Each structure stands twice: as C-alpha cells, then as structure tokens.
PDB file of C-alpha atoms and ligand atoms in Angstrom:
ATOM      1  CA  UNK A 251     -78.194 193.145  67.760  1.00 94.00           C
ATOM      2  CA  UNK A 252     -80.226 190.976  70.093  1.00 98.00           C
ATOM      3  CA  UNK A 253     -77.405 189.591  72.260  1.00 98.00           C
ATOM      4  CA  UNK A 254     -75.053 192.553  72.419  1.00 97.00           C
ATOM      5  CA  UNK A 255     -73.454 192.902  75.850  1.00 96.00           C
ATOM      6  CA  UNK A 256     -74.019 189.256  76.741  1.00 98.00           C
ATOM      7  CA  UNK A 257     -71.361 186.619  77.298  1.00 98.00           C
ATOM      8  CA  UNK A 258     -72.756 183.207  76.425  1.00 98.00           C
ATOM      9  CA  UNK A 259     -71.049 179.947  77.321  1.00 99.00           C
ATOM     10  CA  UNK A 260     -72.217 176.925  75.334  1.00 99.00           C
ATOM     11  CA  UNK A 261     -71.325 173.342  76.216  1.00 98.00           C
ATOM     12  CA  UNK A 262     -71.019 170.714  73.482  1.00 98.00           C
ATOM     13  CA  UNK A 263     -70.361 173.469  70.930  1.00 98.00           C
ATOM     14  CA  UNK A 264     -68.056 171.551  68.564  1.00 98.00           C
ATOM     15  CA  UNK A 265     -70.885 170.362  66.338  1.00 97.00           C
ATOM     16  CA  UNK A 266     -74.595 170.163  65.609  1.00 97.00           C
ATOM     17  CA  UNK A 267     -76.925 172.382  67.611  1.00 98.00           C
ATOM     18  CA  UNK A 268     -74.190 173.846  69.849  1.00 98.00           C
ATOM     19  CA  UNK A 269     -72.239 175.006  66.834  1.00 98.00           C
ATOM     20  CA  UNK A 270     -75.367 176.465  65.199  1.00 98.00           C
ATOM     21  CA  UNK A 271     -76.105 178.358  68.422  1.00 98.00           C
ATOM     22  CA  UNK A 272     -72.522 179.658  68.538  1.00 98.00           C
ATOM     23  CA  UNK A 273     -72.885 181.022  64.991  1.00 97.00           C
ATOM     24  CA  UNK A 274     -76.263 182.605  65.704  1.00 97.00           C
ATOM     25  CA  UNK A 275     -75.103 184.169  68.983  1.00 97.00           C
ATOM     26  CA  UNK A 276     -71.987 185.660  67.363  1.00 96.00           C
ATOM     27  CA  UNK A 277     -74.146 187.083  64.568  1.00 95.00           C
ATOM     28  CA  UNK A 278     -76.363 188.701  67.234  1.00 97.00           C
ATOM     29  CA  UNK A 279     -73.423 190.505  68.837  1.00 96.00           C
ATOM     30  CA  UNK A 280     -72.727 188.231  71.831  1.00 97.00           C
ATOM     31  CA  UNK A 281     -69.374 187.277  73.259  1.00 97.00           C
ATOM     32  CA  UNK A 282     -69.365 183.480  72.854  1.00 98.00           C
ATOM     33  CA  UNK A 283     -67.406 180.838  74.748  1.00 98.00           C
ATOM     34  CA  UNK A 284     -67.585 177.600  72.771  1.00 98.00           C
ATOM     35  CA  UNK A 285     -66.686 174.622  74.954  1.00 98.00           C
ATOM     36  CA  UNK A 286     -66.499 170.915  74.209  1.00 98.00           C
ATOM     37  CA  UNK A 287     -64.696 167.744  75.087  1.00 98.00           C
ATOM     38  CA  UNK A 288     -63.626 167.186  71.474  1.00 94.00           C
ATOM     39  CA  UNK A 289     -60.645 169.569  71.350  1.00 96.00           C
ATOM     40  CA  UNK A 290     -59.500 169.364  67.729  1.00 97.00           C
ATOM     41  CA  UNK A 291     -63.042 169.528  66.339  1.00 98.00           C
ATOM     42  CA  UNK A 292     -63.776 172.489  68.617  1.00 98.00           C
ATOM     43  CA  UNK A 293     -60.707 174.391  67.437  1.00 97.00           C
ATOM     44  CA  UNK A 294     -61.456 173.681  63.783  1.00 97.00           C
ATOM     45  CA  UNK A 295     -65.122 174.711  64.058  1.00 97.00           C
ATOM     46  CA  UNK A 296     -64.259 177.912  65.918  1.00 97.00           C
ATOM     47  CA  UNK A 297     -61.765 178.858  63.204  1.00 95.00           C
ATOM     48  CA  UNK A 298     -64.266 178.109  60.426  1.00 95.00           C
ATOM     49  CA  UNK A 299     -66.932 180.102  62.234  1.00 95.00           C
ATOM     50  CA  UNK A 300     -64.659 183.134  62.470  1.00 92.00           C
ATOM     51  CA  UNK A 301     -63.603 182.806  58.830  1.00 91.00           C
ATOM     52  CA  UNK A 302     -67.245 182.807  57.717  1.00 90.00           C
ATOM     53  CA  UNK A 303     -68.463 185.513  60.095  1.00 81.00           C
ATOM     54  CA  UNK A 304     -69.154 188.901  58.608  1.00 75.00           C
ATOM     55  CA  UNK A 305     -69.331 190.837  61.860  1.00 74.00           C
ATOM     56  CA  UNK A 306     -65.578 190.891  62.646  1.00 73.00           C
ATOM     57  CA  UNK A 307     -66.045 188.776  65.750  1.00 76.00           C
ATOM     58  CA  UNK A 308     -62.421 187.733  66.359  1.00 83.00           C
ATOM     59  CA  UNK A 309     -62.326 189.368  69.777  1.00 93.00           C
ATOM     60  CA  UNK A 310     -65.767 187.997  70.762  1.00 96.00           C
ATOM     61  CA  UNK A 311     -65.120 184.261  70.404  1.00 97.00           C
ATOM     62  CA  UNK A 312     -63.226 181.856  72.613  1.00 97.00           C
ATOM     63  CA  UNK A 313     -62.957 178.079  72.194  1.00 98.00           C
ATOM     64  CA  UNK A 314     -62.051 176.246  75.391  1.00 98.00           C
ATOM     65  CA  UNK A 315     -61.870 172.530  76.064  1.00 98.00           C
ATOM     66  CA  UNK A 316     -64.224 171.570  78.898  1.00 98.00           C
ATOM     67  CA  UNK A 317     -65.538 168.194  80.017  1.00 98.00           C
ATOM     68  CA  UNK A 318     -68.892 168.726  81.762  1.00 98.00           C
ATOM     69  CA  UNK A 319     -68.285 165.623  83.882  1.00 98.00           C
ATOM     70  CA  UNK A 320     -64.998 166.960  85.271  1.00 98.00           C
ATOM     71  CA  UNK A 321     -65.277 169.733  87.904  1.00 98.00           C
ATOM     72  CA  UNK A 322     -61.550 170.537  87.570  1.00 98.00           C
ATOM     73  CA  UNK A 323     -61.914 171.200  83.853  1.00 98.00           C
ATOM     74  CA  UNK A 324     -64.980 173.402  84.503  1.00 98.00           C
ATOM     75  CA  UNK A 325     -63.089 175.304  87.187  1.00 98.00           C
ATOM     76  CA  UNK A 326     -60.185 175.985  84.850  1.00 98.00           C
ATOM     77  CA  UNK A 327     -62.560 177.430  82.215  1.00 98.00           C
ATOM     78  CA  UNK A 328     -64.241 179.500  84.925  1.00 98.00           C
ATOM     79  CA  UNK A 329     -60.855 180.855  86.077  1.00 98.00           C
ATOM     80  CA  UNK A 330     -59.770 181.626  82.513  1.00 98.00           C
ATOM     81  CA  UNK A 331     -62.931 183.693  82.002  1.00 98.00           C
ATOM     82  CA  UNK A 332     -62.500 185.538  85.303  1.00 98.00           C
ATOM     83  CA  UNK A 333     -58.968 186.392  84.255  1.00 98.00           C
ATOM     84  CA  UNK A 334     -60.198 187.592  80.880  1.00 97.00           C
ATOM     85  CA  UNK A 335     -62.986 189.588  82.559  1.00 97.00           C
ATOM     86  CA  UNK A 336     -65.687 187.779  80.613  1.00 98.00           C
ATOM     87  CA  UNK A 337     -68.399 187.217  83.238  1.00 97.00           C
ATOM     88  CA  UNK A 338     -70.813 184.648  81.855  1.00 98.00           C
ATOM     89  CA  UNK A 339     -74.421 185.856  81.934  1.00 96.00           C
ATOM     90  CA  UNK A 340     -75.918 183.270  79.590  1.00 98.00           C
ATOM     91  CA  UNK A 341     -75.198 179.564  80.097  1.00 99.00           C
ATOM     92  CA  UNK A 342     -76.362 177.012  77.537  1.00 99.00           C
ATOM     93  CA  UNK A 343     -76.192 173.406  78.749  1.00 99.00           C
ATOM     94  CA  UNK A 344     -76.198 171.553  75.458  1.00 98.00           C
ATOM     95  CA  UNK A 345     -73.632 168.721  75.738  1.00 98.00           C
ATOM     96  CA  UNK A 346     -75.166 165.259  75.828  1.00 98.00           C
ATOM     97  CA  UNK A 347     -74.671 161.611  74.996  1.00 97.00           C
ATOM     98  CA  UNK A 348     -77.186 158.924  74.094  1.00 96.00           C
ATOM     99  CA  UNK A 349     -77.518 155.187  74.410  1.00 95.00           C
ATOM    100  CA  UNK A 350     -80.187 153.284  72.520  1.00 95.00           C
ATOM    101  CA  UNK A 351     -82.156 150.586  74.316  1.00 97.00           C
ATOM    102  CA  UNK A 352     -85.229 149.705  76.367  1.00 98.00           C
ATOM    103  CA  UNK A 353     -85.416 148.842  80.072  1.00 98.00           C
ATOM    104  CA  UNK A 354     -84.305 145.250  79.501  1.00 98.00           C
ATOM    105  CA  UNK A 355     -81.268 145.904  77.356  1.00 96.00           C
ATOM    106  CA  UNK A 356     -80.027 149.116  78.985  1.00 98.00           C
ATOM    107  CA  UNK A 357     -77.187 148.230  81.329  1.00 98.00           C
ATOM    108  CA  UNK A 358     -76.535 150.094  84.567  1.00 98.00           C
ATOM    109  CA  UNK A 359     -73.331 151.351  82.944  1.00 98.00           C
ATOM    110  CA  UNK A 360     -75.330 152.808  80.018  1.00 97.00           C
ATOM    111  CA  UNK A 361     -77.763 154.509  82.372  1.00 98.00           C
ATOM    112  CA  UNK A 362     -74.960 155.918  84.514  1.00 98.00           C
ATOM    113  CA  UNK A 363     -73.012 157.183  81.520  1.00 98.00           C
ATOM    114  CA  UNK A 364     -76.026 159.024  80.126  1.00 98.00           C
ATOM    115  CA  UNK A 365     -76.903 160.532  83.502  1.00 98.00           C
ATOM    116  CA  UNK A 366     -73.267 161.428  84.207  1.00 98.00           C
ATOM    117  CA  UNK A 367     -73.046 163.670  81.141  1.00 98.00           C
ATOM    118  CA  UNK A 368     -76.629 164.841  80.604  1.00 98.00           C
ATOM    119  CA  UNK A 369     -77.795 165.319  84.199  1.00 99.00           C
ATOM    120  CA  UNK A 370     -74.766 165.538  86.474  1.00 98.00           C
ATOM    121  CA  UNK A 371     -72.897 167.517  83.789  1.00 99.00           C
ATOM    122  CA  UNK A 372     -75.668 170.135  83.813  1.00 99.00           C
ATOM    123  CA  UNK A 373     -75.442 170.290  87.598  1.00 98.00           C
ATOM    124  CA  UNK A 374     -71.628 170.632  87.548  1.00 99.00           C
ATOM    125  CA  UNK A 375     -71.539 173.423  85.000  1.00 99.00           C
ATOM    126  CA  UNK A 376     -74.512 175.378  86.340  1.00 99.00           C
ATOM    127  CA  UNK A 377     -73.243 175.154  89.912  1.00 98.00           C
ATOM    128  CA  UNK A 378     -69.941 176.652  88.745  1.00 98.00           C
ATOM    129  CA  UNK A 379     -71.396 179.614  86.835  1.00 98.00           C
ATOM    130  CA  UNK A 380     -74.672 180.436  88.627  1.00 98.00           C
ATOM    131  CA  UNK A 381     -73.240 182.084  91.775  1.00 98.00           C
ATOM    132  CA  UNK A 382     -71.556 184.865  89.769  1.00 98.00           C
ATOM    133  CA  UNK A 383     -74.816 185.471  87.872  1.00 98.00           C
ATOM    134  CA  UNK A 384     -76.651 185.734  91.184  1.00 98.00           C
ATOM    135  CA  UNK A 385     -74.042 188.172  92.500  1.00 98.00           C
ATOM    136  CA  UNK A 386     -74.461 190.235  89.340  1.00 98.00           C
ATOM    137  CA  UNK A 387     -78.254 190.270  89.851  1.00 98.00           C
ATOM    138  CA  UNK A 388     -79.139 188.660  86.535  1.00 98.00           C
ATOM    139  CA  UNK A 389     -78.455 185.602  84.439  1.00 98.00           C
ATOM    140  CA  UNK A 390     -79.982 183.178  82.027  1.00 98.00           C
ATOM    141  CA  UNK A 391     -79.718 179.380  81.831  1.00 99.00           C
ATOM    142  CA  UNK A 392     -80.887 177.528  78.733  1.00 99.00           C
ATOM    143  CA  UNK A 393     -80.930 173.740  78.813  1.00 99.00           C
ATOM    144  CA  UNK A 394     -81.237 171.400  75.843  1.00 98.00           C
ATOM    145  CA  UNK A 395     -83.821 168.818  76.740  1.00 98.00           C
ATOM    146  CA  UNK A 396     -85.631 166.883  73.988  1.00 98.00           C
ATOM    147  CA  UNK A 397     -89.092 165.873  72.885  1.00 98.00           C
ATOM    148  CA  UNK A 398     -88.045 162.578  74.500  1.00 98.00           C
ATOM    149  CA  UNK A 399     -88.534 164.350  77.859  1.00 98.00           C
ATOM    150  CA  UNK A 400     -92.299 164.384  77.402  1.00 98.00           C
ATOM    151  CA  UNK A 401     -93.027 161.726  74.774  1.00 98.00           C
ATOM    152  CA  UNK A 402     -91.535 158.272  75.118  1.00 97.00           C
ATOM    153  CA  UNK A 403     -89.596 157.313  72.024  1.00 95.00           C
ATOM    154  CA  UNK A 404     -88.807 153.668  71.255  1.00 95.00           C
ATOM    155  CA  UNK A 405     -85.520 152.479  72.746  1.00 96.00           C
ATOM    156  CA  UNK A 406     -84.632 155.762  74.426  1.00 97.00           C
ATOM    157  CA  UNK A 407     -85.060 154.502  78.001  1.00 98.00           C
ATOM    158  CA  UNK A 408     -81.958 156.115  79.550  1.00 98.00           C
ATOM    159  CA  UNK A 409     -81.856 159.131  77.255  1.00 98.00           C
ATOM    160  CA  UNK A 410     -85.562 159.970  77.746  1.00 98.00           C
ATOM    161  CA  UNK A 411     -85.220 159.694  81.508  1.00 98.00           C
ATOM    162  CA  UNK A 412     -82.209 162.019  81.463  1.00 99.00           C
ATOM    163  CA  UNK A 413     -84.064 164.575  79.352  1.00 98.00           C
ATOM    164  CA  UNK A 414     -87.155 164.441  81.611  1.00 99.00           C
ATOM    165  CA  UNK A 415     -84.781 165.157  84.502  1.00 99.00           C
ATOM    166  CA  UNK A 416     -83.406 168.151  82.622  1.00 99.00           C
ATOM    167  CA  UNK A 417     -86.891 169.540  82.138  1.00 98.00           C
ATOM    168  CA  UNK A 418     -87.564 169.369  85.869  1.00 98.00           C
ATOM    169  CA  UNK A 419     -84.085 170.673  86.758  1.00 98.00           C
ATOM    170  CA  UNK A 420     -84.881 173.657  84.531  1.00 99.00           C
ATOM    171  CA  UNK A 421     -88.111 174.354  86.415  1.00 98.00           C
ATOM    172  CA  UNK A 422     -86.336 173.981  89.757  1.00 99.00           C
ATOM    173  CA  UNK A 423     -83.651 176.493  88.767  1.00 99.00           C
ATOM    174  CA  UNK A 424     -86.378 178.869  87.549  1.00 99.00           C
ATOM    175  CA  UNK A 425     -88.326 178.612  90.801  1.00 98.00           C
ATOM    176  CA  UNK A 426     -85.386 178.644  93.200  1.00 98.00           C
ATOM    177  CA  UNK A 427     -83.592 181.660  91.748  1.00 98.00           C
ATOM    178  CA  UNK A 428     -86.337 183.799  90.213  1.00 98.00           C
ATOM    179  CA  UNK A 429     -86.073 186.375  92.994  1.00 98.00           C
ATOM    180  CA  UNK A 430     -82.345 186.722  92.282  1.00 98.00           C
ATOM    181  CA  UNK A 431     -82.794 187.726  88.657  1.00 98.00           C
ATOM    182  CA  UNK A 432     -82.154 184.317  87.118  1.00 99.00           C
ATOM    183  CA  UNK A 433     -84.216 182.831  84.303  1.00 99.00           C
ATOM    184  CA  UNK A 434     -84.066 179.181  83.199  1.00 99.00           C
ATOM    185  CA  UNK A 435     -85.746 177.591  80.203  1.00 99.00           C
ATOM    186  CA  UNK A 436     -85.359 174.486  78.082  1.00 99.00           C
ATOM    187  CA  UNK A 437     -85.896 173.553  74.455  1.00 99.00           C
ATOM    188  CA  UNK A 438     -87.513 170.258  73.456  1.00 98.00           C
ATOM    189  CA  UNK A 439     -86.730 169.466  69.839  1.00 98.00           C
ATOM    190  CA  UNK A 440     -87.934 166.415  67.972  1.00 98.00           C
ATOM    191  CA  UNK A 441     -85.388 165.030  65.498  1.00 97.00           C
ATOM    192  CA  UNK A 442     -82.686 167.460  64.481  1.00 98.00           C
ATOM    193  CA  UNK A 443     -80.407 166.502  61.594  1.00 96.00           C
ATOM    194  CA  UNK A 444     -76.938 166.460  63.208  1.00 94.00           C
ATOM    195  CA  UNK A 445     -74.010 164.053  63.609  1.00 91.00           C
ATOM    196  CA  UNK A 446     -75.685 162.926  66.846  1.00 88.00           C
ATOM    197  CA  UNK A 447     -78.395 161.153  64.825  1.00 90.00           C
ATOM    198  CA  UNK A 448     -76.036 159.942  62.093  1.00 89.00           C
ATOM    199  CA  UNK A 449     -73.681 158.655  64.817  1.00 90.00           C
ATOM    200  CA  UNK A 450     -76.205 156.577  66.694  1.00 87.00           C
ATOM    201  CA  UNK A 451     -77.771 155.180  63.509  1.00 92.00           C
ATOM    202  CA  UNK A 452     -74.303 154.049  62.438  1.00 91.00           C
ATOM    203  CA  UNK A 453     -73.590 152.563  65.889  1.00 92.00           C
ATOM    204  CA  UNK A 454     -76.930 150.941  66.669  1.00 90.00           C
ATOM    205  CA  UNK A 455     -78.574 150.342  63.267  1.00 92.00           C
ATOM    206  CA  UNK A 456     -75.763 149.526  60.782  1.00 93.00           C
ATOM    207  CA  UNK A 457     -77.066 148.871  57.278  1.00 93.00           C
ATOM    208  CA  UNK A 458     -80.351 150.681  57.995  1.00 94.00           C
ATOM    209  CA  UNK A 459     -79.009 154.208  57.427  1.00 92.00           C
ATOM    210  CA  UNK A 460     -81.366 155.152  54.610  1.00 93.00           C
ATOM    211  CA  UNK A 461     -84.572 153.725  56.092  1.00 94.00           C
ATOM    212  CA  UNK A 462     -83.843 155.182  59.545  1.00 93.00           C
ATOM    213  CA  UNK A 463     -83.213 158.646  58.093  1.00 94.00           C
ATOM    214  CA  UNK A 464     -86.503 158.414  56.187  1.00 96.00           C
ATOM    215  CA  UNK A 465     -88.327 157.261  59.307  1.00 95.00           C
ATOM    216  CA  UNK A 466     -86.850 160.108  61.371  1.00 95.00           C
ATOM    217  CA  UNK A 467     -87.922 162.631  58.733  1.00 97.00           C
ATOM    218  CA  UNK A 468     -91.471 161.257  58.613  1.00 97.00           C
ATOM    219  CA  UNK A 469     -91.654 161.346  62.427  1.00 96.00           C
ATOM    220  CA  UNK A 470     -92.356 165.078  62.249  1.00 97.00           C
ATOM    221  CA  UNK A 471     -95.759 165.695  60.588  1.00 97.00           C
ATOM    222  CA  UNK A 472     -94.145 168.585  58.681  1.00 98.00           C
ATOM    223  CA  UNK A 473     -92.211 165.821  56.904  1.00 97.00           C
ATOM    224  CA  UNK A 474     -88.576 166.535  57.553  1.00 98.00           C
ATOM    225  CA  UNK A 475     -86.042 166.741  60.348  1.00 98.00           C
ATOM    226  CA  UNK A 476     -85.356 170.027  62.097  1.00 98.00           C
ATOM    227  CA  UNK A 477     -82.303 172.024  61.031  1.00 98.00           C
ATOM    228  CA  UNK A 478     -79.819 172.924  63.805  1.00 98.00           C
ATOM    229  CA  UNK A 479     -80.174 176.616  62.935  1.00 98.00           C
ATOM    230  CA  UNK A 480     -83.936 176.381  63.567  1.00 98.00           C
ATOM    231  CA  UNK A 481     -83.138 175.402  67.163  1.00 98.00           C
ATOM    232  CA  UNK A 482     -80.570 178.221  67.321  1.00 98.00           C
ATOM    233  CA  UNK A 483     -83.254 180.791  66.388  1.00 98.00           C
ATOM    234  CA  UNK A 484     -85.284 179.743  69.436  1.00 98.00           C
ATOM    235  CA  UNK A 485     -82.148 179.866  71.585  1.00 99.00           C
ATOM    236  CA  UNK A 486     -81.449 183.457  70.515  1.00 98.00           C
ATOM    237  CA  UNK A 487     -84.951 184.431  71.631  1.00 98.00           C
ATOM    238  CA  UNK A 488     -84.708 182.614  74.964  1.00 98.00           C
ATOM    239  CA  UNK A 489     -81.245 184.042  75.693  1.00 98.00           C
ATOM    240  CA  UNK A 490     -82.133 187.620  74.745  1.00 98.00           C
ATOM    241  CA  UNK A 491     -84.084 190.191  76.741  1.00 98.00           C
ATOM    242  CA  UNK A 492     -87.008 189.758  74.317  1.00 98.00           C
ATOM    243  CA  UNK A 493     -87.977 186.766  76.473  1.00 98.00           C
ATOM    244  CA  UNK A 494     -87.623 188.692  79.759  1.00 98.00           C
ATOM    245  CA  UNK A 495     -90.991 187.346  81.010  1.00 98.00           C
ATOM    246  CA  UNK A 496     -90.293 183.738  80.034  1.00 98.00           C
ATOM    247  CA  UNK A 497     -88.901 181.430  82.689  1.00 99.00           C
ATOM    248  CA  UNK A 498     -89.403 177.787  83.634  1.00 98.00           C
ATOM    249  CA  UNK A 499     -90.772 177.064  80.197  1.00 98.00           C
ATOM    250  CA  UNK A 500     -90.200 174.139  77.848  1.00 98.00           C
ATOM    251  CA  UNK A 501     -90.257 175.227  74.228  1.00 98.00           C
ATOM    252  CA  UNK A 502     -91.286 172.512  71.787  1.00 98.00           C
ATOM    253  CA  UNK A 503     -89.805 172.490  68.301  1.00 98.00           C
ATOM    254  CA  UNK A 504     -91.390 169.362  66.917  1.00 98.00           C
ATOM    255  CA  UNK A 505     -92.828 169.941  63.455  1.00 98.00           C
ATOM    256  CA  UNK A 506     -96.297 169.203  64.834  1.00 98.00           C
ATOM    257  CA  UNK A 507     -95.699 165.903  66.683  1.00 98.00           C
ATOM    258  CA  UNK A 508     -97.466 167.008  69.859  1.00 98.00           C
ATOM    259  CA  UNK A 509    -100.352 168.772  68.114  1.00 97.00           C
ATOM    260  CA  UNK A 510    -102.293 165.515  67.948  1.00 93.00           C
ATOM    261  CA  UNK A 511    -102.906 162.549  65.690  1.00 85.00           C
ATOM    262  CA  UNK A 512    -102.332 163.019  62.000  1.00 70.00           C
TER     263      UNK A 512
HETATM  264  N1  NAD B  70     -80.084 165.789  67.258  1.00 61.90           N
HETATM  265  C1  NAD B  70     -81.303 165.583  67.746  1.00 61.90           C
HETATM  266  O1  NAD B  70     -82.177 164.975  67.100  1.00 61.90           O
HETATM  267  C2  NAD B  70     -81.678 166.122  69.100  1.00 61.90           C
HETATM  268  C3  NAD B  70     -83.046 166.132  69.444  1.00 61.90           C
HETATM  269  C4  NAD B  70     -83.423 166.610  70.692  1.00 61.90           C
HETATM  270  C5  NAD B  70     -82.461 167.089  71.564  1.00 61.90           C
HETATM  271  N2  NAD B  70     -81.154 167.069  71.210  1.00 61.90           N
HETATM  272  C6  NAD B  70     -80.189 167.566  72.180  1.00 61.90           C
HETATM  273  O2  NAD B  70     -79.493 168.686  71.649  1.00 61.90           O
HETATM  274  C7  NAD B  70     -78.175 168.726  72.180  1.00 61.90           C
HETATM  275  C8  NAD B  70     -77.153 168.782  71.070  1.00 61.90           C
HETATM  276  O3  NAD B  70     -77.336 167.653  70.234  1.00 61.90           O
HETATM  277  P1  NAD B  70     -76.632 167.501  68.815  1.00 61.90           P
HETATM  278  O4  NAD B  70     -77.564 166.754  67.964  1.00 61.90           O
HETATM  279  O5  NAD B  70     -76.070 168.786  68.356  1.00 61.90           O
HETATM  280  O6  NAD B  70     -75.460 166.491  69.238  1.00 61.90           O
HETATM  281  P2  NAD B  70     -73.910 166.422  68.891  1.00 61.90           P
HETATM  282  O7  NAD B  70     -73.491 165.037  69.227  1.00 61.90           O
HETATM  283  O8  NAD B  70     -73.663 166.940  67.511  1.00 61.90           O
HETATM  284  O9  NAD B  70     -73.295 167.438  69.944  1.00 61.90           O
HETATM  285  C9  NAD B  70     -73.124 167.102  71.281  1.00 61.90           C
HETATM  286  C10 NAD B  70     -71.751 167.601  71.694  1.00 61.90           C
HETATM  287  O10 NAD B  70     -71.569 167.311  73.080  1.00 61.90           O
HETATM  288  C11 NAD B  70     -70.209 166.990  73.261  1.00 61.90           C
HETATM  289  N3  NAD B  70     -70.013 166.254  74.506  1.00 61.90           N
HETATM  290  C12 NAD B  70     -70.344 164.973  74.783  1.00 61.90           C
HETATM  291  N4  NAD B  70     -69.937 164.652  76.023  1.00 61.90           N
HETATM  292  C13 NAD B  70     -69.372 165.757  76.542  1.00 61.90           C
HETATM  293  C14 NAD B  70     -68.770 166.059  77.785  1.00 61.90           C
HETATM  294  N5  NAD B  70     -68.644 165.131  78.754  1.00 61.90           N
HETATM  295  N6  NAD B  70     -68.299 167.307  78.001  1.00 61.90           N
HETATM  296  C15 NAD B  70     -68.381 168.234  77.030  1.00 61.90           C
HETATM  297  N7  NAD B  70     -68.924 168.015  75.820  1.00 61.90           N
HETATM  298  C16 NAD B  70     -69.407 166.780  75.580  1.00 61.90           C
HETATM  299  C17 NAD B  70     -69.826 166.189  72.038  1.00 61.90           C
HETATM  300  O11 NAD B  70     -68.408 166.197  71.835  1.00 61.90           O
HETATM  301  C18 NAD B  70     -70.597 166.926  70.943  1.00 61.90           C
HETATM  302  O12 NAD B  70     -69.810 167.908  70.293  1.00 61.90           O
HETATM  303  C19 NAD B  70     -78.047 167.497  73.077  1.00 61.90           C
HETATM  304  O13 NAD B  70     -78.372 167.892  74.398  1.00 61.90           O
HETATM  305  C20 NAD B  70     -79.110 166.564  72.541  1.00 61.90           C
HETATM  306  O14 NAD B  70     -79.556 165.653  73.518  1.00 61.90           O
HETATM  307  C21 NAD B  70     -80.725 166.599  69.990  1.00 61.90           C
END
C-alpha cells in the first residue's frame, strides 16, 4: 500500500475532491483525518466511506470539524491529534471558496472572503502542522491550486488571484523547508465535476445549467470534465514516497488545455 504509515490531514474533505482523496488515501493504507466546516455532511460522508471501504479502515479514519479561517478550531484539531498520537505527516490544503466576477464587479468583500479561506486558511493550517513535521525530520504539504492559477479564466478575478498565490506559497514552502525534510507541491486541475461547479452555476448562472455544463466539458480538449478521483490519483502519487524527488512542482490535470491551440 502506497501510503501505509502516513497520517494525512485533508481540509475541505466533506465533498468533491477532498472526499475522493480521503477514499483513495484510505484505500492506500493511510490514516486519514477528514476535516471540514460542514459538520453534518462531513460526518455523513465519513460514515459512508467506512461502510463502502473494503480494507477495514475503521481505526484509520477520523472526521473532525475544522474551519481553516479560525486558528482556535485548527488548534483544537491539532490537540486532539496529539492526544490520539496521530502525528500528521501529510497535509492537504484543499478547502476553498469561489466568487464569480471580473475586476469591476468583484467587491472588496468578495476578494477578502476568497483570500481569507483560500490563502490565509492555507497559511493558518500549514503554520499549525508544519513545525511538528520539521521536528520529525520529514513531511509533505499538498495544496490544491487550479488551472486558474496560470491561465486567466473569464470572471474568476478573485479566485484566480488566490490560486496564483497558492502556487507561489507552495514554491516558497518547498524552498524554505527543503533542508528540513519537507516537500510541498500543488495540483492545478481544469474543471472537475463536483458540487463546487454545480453550486456556482446555480448561484451565478441560474437557468443556464445545461449550457454551462456543456461549455465546461468542452473547455478540456479531451471533451469532458475531470473526475474527482482522477485528481485523487495524482494526490496519492504526490503524497507517497514514490514522488520523493518532486518538490515545488505544479502538476497540471487539464485534459490538454495547456498543450496549445486545438
Ligand atoms: N471543481 C473544480 O472544477 C476545481 C478546479 C480546480 C481546482 N479546484 C480546487 O479543488 C479544491 C476542492 O474543490 P471541490 O470542487 O471539491 O469543491 P467543494 O466545494 O466540493 O469542496 C470544498 C470544501 O471546502 C469546504 N470549506 C469551505 N470553506 C471552508 C473553511 N473555511 N474551512 C473548512 N472547510 C471549508 C467546503 O465545506 C467544501 O466541503 C478547491 O481548492 C478548489 O478550488 C476545483
């Protein structure tokens, strides 16, 4: 099993990509700490995951409520794991929010909200868990960025800026802590079919659900959206020792968008 002996904490694990990563990590033998703000959804998904898991993972999965914007809530999860003697050696910063808009119709409040969760949240959580990894002499941070970090997408002004920040934060962590046994990488997916997409289509483009979904599928030259489990496969690689020589990298999963014109 590729993640045996590792304890992986995932933020935003109650749905979508975070949930797919939780499933994949459990299947690869990891201890998994699923965390999210959405407490009832988190509890339900953790129970369903255990019910469907074939590896008898009951004693390898914890679901804990944690708001990445709230240092007190992060600290209480940290303390619970210390008490349980589950030292986190893999941290996946996956929680995020989005607002849709360009420079002119993005309010300061929108920008601040997106940066508070996506950027400051990453800082809060990593700052809480990195010191113990450094003391242990090894650790691995995986950040969910987005293709929007490197390719401007229409009406993703605040979100794209937050994801570009995450890409550079990833490189900074990689550079600053490489000599202390820490690796840091990020994944840049194009459009992944999750509630995240369905949610913002419903909020920002009511009545256009079908045409937007078609457009988002066509966006990838391969002709469909990415499945959450396809992102999870990459996460397993980046969080396992198979990628021991990979740090500071940004892994594209984009169905060919960045290959060139088509
Ligand atoms: N879906 C896509 O097309 C896509 C593409 C590129 C990158 N991403 C990135 O992948 C990651 C996961 O996206 P997803 O599509 O699974 O989204 P999702 O909305 O299904 O999951 C995000 C989770 O984050 C949680 N969350 C939000 N604010 C939080 C907070 N303050 N504290 C803790 N948890 C919080 C939500 O409750 C939710 O469960 C995000 O970082 C997103 O930006 C998604």
